[in-house]
Amino acid sequence: MHELSIAESILEIVTESVPDHDKRVLSVTVEVGELTAVIPESLQFCFHAIIEETPYKGAQLIIREKKLTGECRKCGSGFTIKNYFFQCPDCGSTDVQVTGGQELNVTELEVE
Ligand SMILES: [Zn+2]
């Protein structure tokens, strides 16, 4: 499953960032872009399932969803891309560069 491998990479990052097991991880904040096609509920489920047997058990997963955004290469206009419709709303050009929505990052770790 897609979300399981993502949950595993999140756990890997947490393990690398907090190697000291005396410290309790309270929450992990992740930024997830629309293009990653991650289902937040599913990611929550997988994350909690895999941390159950680790020192990070009980940590909260905070998911920040990032919209898919683009920038027109022709007129430079920036906009939100809806329904994967890659066209500039201002000039109609389809030469669109994706500027957001591909994120998959751990942005914050709250440690006790
Ligand atoms: Zn344009």
Coordinates of C-alpha atoms and ligand atoms in Angstrom, one line a residue:
M1 CA 0.0 0.0 0.0
H2 CA 1.1 3.5 -0.9
E3 CA 0.4 5.0 2.5
L4 CA 2.2 2.3 4.3
S5 CA 5.5 3.0 2.6
I6 CA 5.0 6.7 3.3
A7 CA 4.3 6.0 6.9
E8 CA 7.5 4.0 7.0
S9 CA 9.6 6.8 5.6
I10 CA 8.0 9.2 8.1
L11 CA 9.0 6.8 10.9
E12 CA 12.6 6.7 9.4
I13 CA 12.8 10.4 9.5
V14 CA 11.6 10.5 13.1
T15 CA 14.0 7.8 14.1
E16 CA 16.9 9.8 12.6
S17 CA 15.8 13.1 14.1
V18 CA 15.1 11.7 17.6
P19 CA 17.6 8.9 18.3
D20 CA 17.4 9.6 22.0
H21 CA 14.6 7.3 23.2
D22 CA 14.4 9.2 26.6
K23 CA 12.6 11.9 24.7
R24 CA 9.0 11.5 23.9
V25 CA 7.7 12.5 20.5
L26 CA 4.5 14.3 21.0
S27 CA 3.6 15.1 17.4
V28 CA 4.9 14.8 13.9
T29 CA 3.7 17.3 11.3
V30 CA 3.8 16.3 7.6
E31 CA 3.1 18.3 4.5
V32 CA 1.3 16.3 1.9
G33 CA 0.7 17.6 -1.6
E34 CA -2.4 16.8 -3.6
L35 CA -0.3 15.1 -6.3
T36 CA 1.0 12.5 -3.9
A37 CA -2.6 11.0 -3.9
V38 CA -2.2 10.2 -0.2
I39 CA -5.4 9.5 1.7
P40 CA -5.0 11.2 5.0
E41 CA -7.1 8.7 7.0
S42 CA -5.2 5.9 5.5
L43 CA -1.9 7.5 6.3
Q44 CA -3.0 8.1 9.9
F45 CA -4.0 4.5 10.2
C46 CA -0.7 3.1 8.8
F47 CA 1.4 5.5 10.9
H48 CA -0.3 4.5 14.2
A49 CA -0.1 0.9 13.3
I50 CA 3.7 0.9 12.7
I51 CA 4.6 3.1 15.7
E52 CA 2.7 0.9 18.1
E53 CA 5.8 -1.2 18.7
T54 CA 8.3 1.6 18.8
P55 CA 9.3 4.2 21.4
Y56 CA 7.3 6.7 19.5
K57 CA 4.0 5.1 20.4
G58 CA 1.4 7.7 21.2
A59 CA 2.8 10.4 18.9
Q60 CA 0.3 12.4 17.0
L61 CA 0.4 12.7 13.3
I62 CA -0.6 16.1 11.9
I63 CA -1.3 16.1 8.2
R64 CA -1.2 19.4 6.3
E65 CA -2.7 19.0 2.9
K66 CA -1.2 21.2 0.2
K67 CA -3.2 22.2 -2.8
L68 CA -2.0 21.6 -6.3
T69 CA -0.8 24.9 -7.7
G70 CA 0.8 26.0 -10.9
E71 CA 2.4 28.9 -12.7
C72 CA 1.9 29.8 -16.3
R73 CA 5.2 29.8 -18.3
K74 CA 3.6 32.1 -20.8
C75 CA 2.2 35.0 -18.7
G76 CA 3.6 34.2 -15.3
S77 CA 0.2 33.9 -13.6
G78 CA 0.0 31.7 -10.5
F79 CA -3.1 29.7 -9.7
T80 CA -4.7 26.7 -8.0
I81 CA -5.1 23.7 -10.3
K82 CA -8.5 22.1 -9.9
N83 CA -9.3 18.6 -11.1
Y84 CA -5.9 18.2 -12.7
F85 CA -6.8 20.7 -15.3
F86 CA -3.4 22.1 -16.3
Q87 CA -4.4 25.3 -18.1
C88 CA -3.8 28.9 -17.3
P89 CA -7.0 30.6 -16.3
D90 CA -5.7 34.0 -17.5
C91 CA -4.3 33.3 -21.0
G92 CA -5.4 29.8 -21.7
S93 CA -1.9 28.4 -22.2
T94 CA -1.3 24.7 -21.2
D95 CA 2.4 25.4 -20.6
V96 CA 2.0 25.2 -16.9
Q97 CA 4.7 24.5 -14.3
V98 CA 3.6 22.8 -11.1
T99 CA 4.7 24.9 -8.2
G100 CA 3.0 23.1 -5.3
G101 CA 1.2 19.9 -4.5
Q102 CA 4.2 17.5 -4.8
E103 CA 5.2 17.9 -1.2
L104 CA 5.9 15.0 1.1
N105 CA 7.9 16.4 4.0
V106 CA 8.1 16.1 7.7
T107 CA 8.0 19.8 8.6
E108 CA 7.8 19.7 12.4
L109 CA 8.7 17.4 15.3
E110 CA 7.4 18.2 18.7
V111 CA 9.5 16.5 21.4
E112 CA 8.9 16.6 25.1
Ligands
ZN1 ZN -1.0 32.3 -18.6

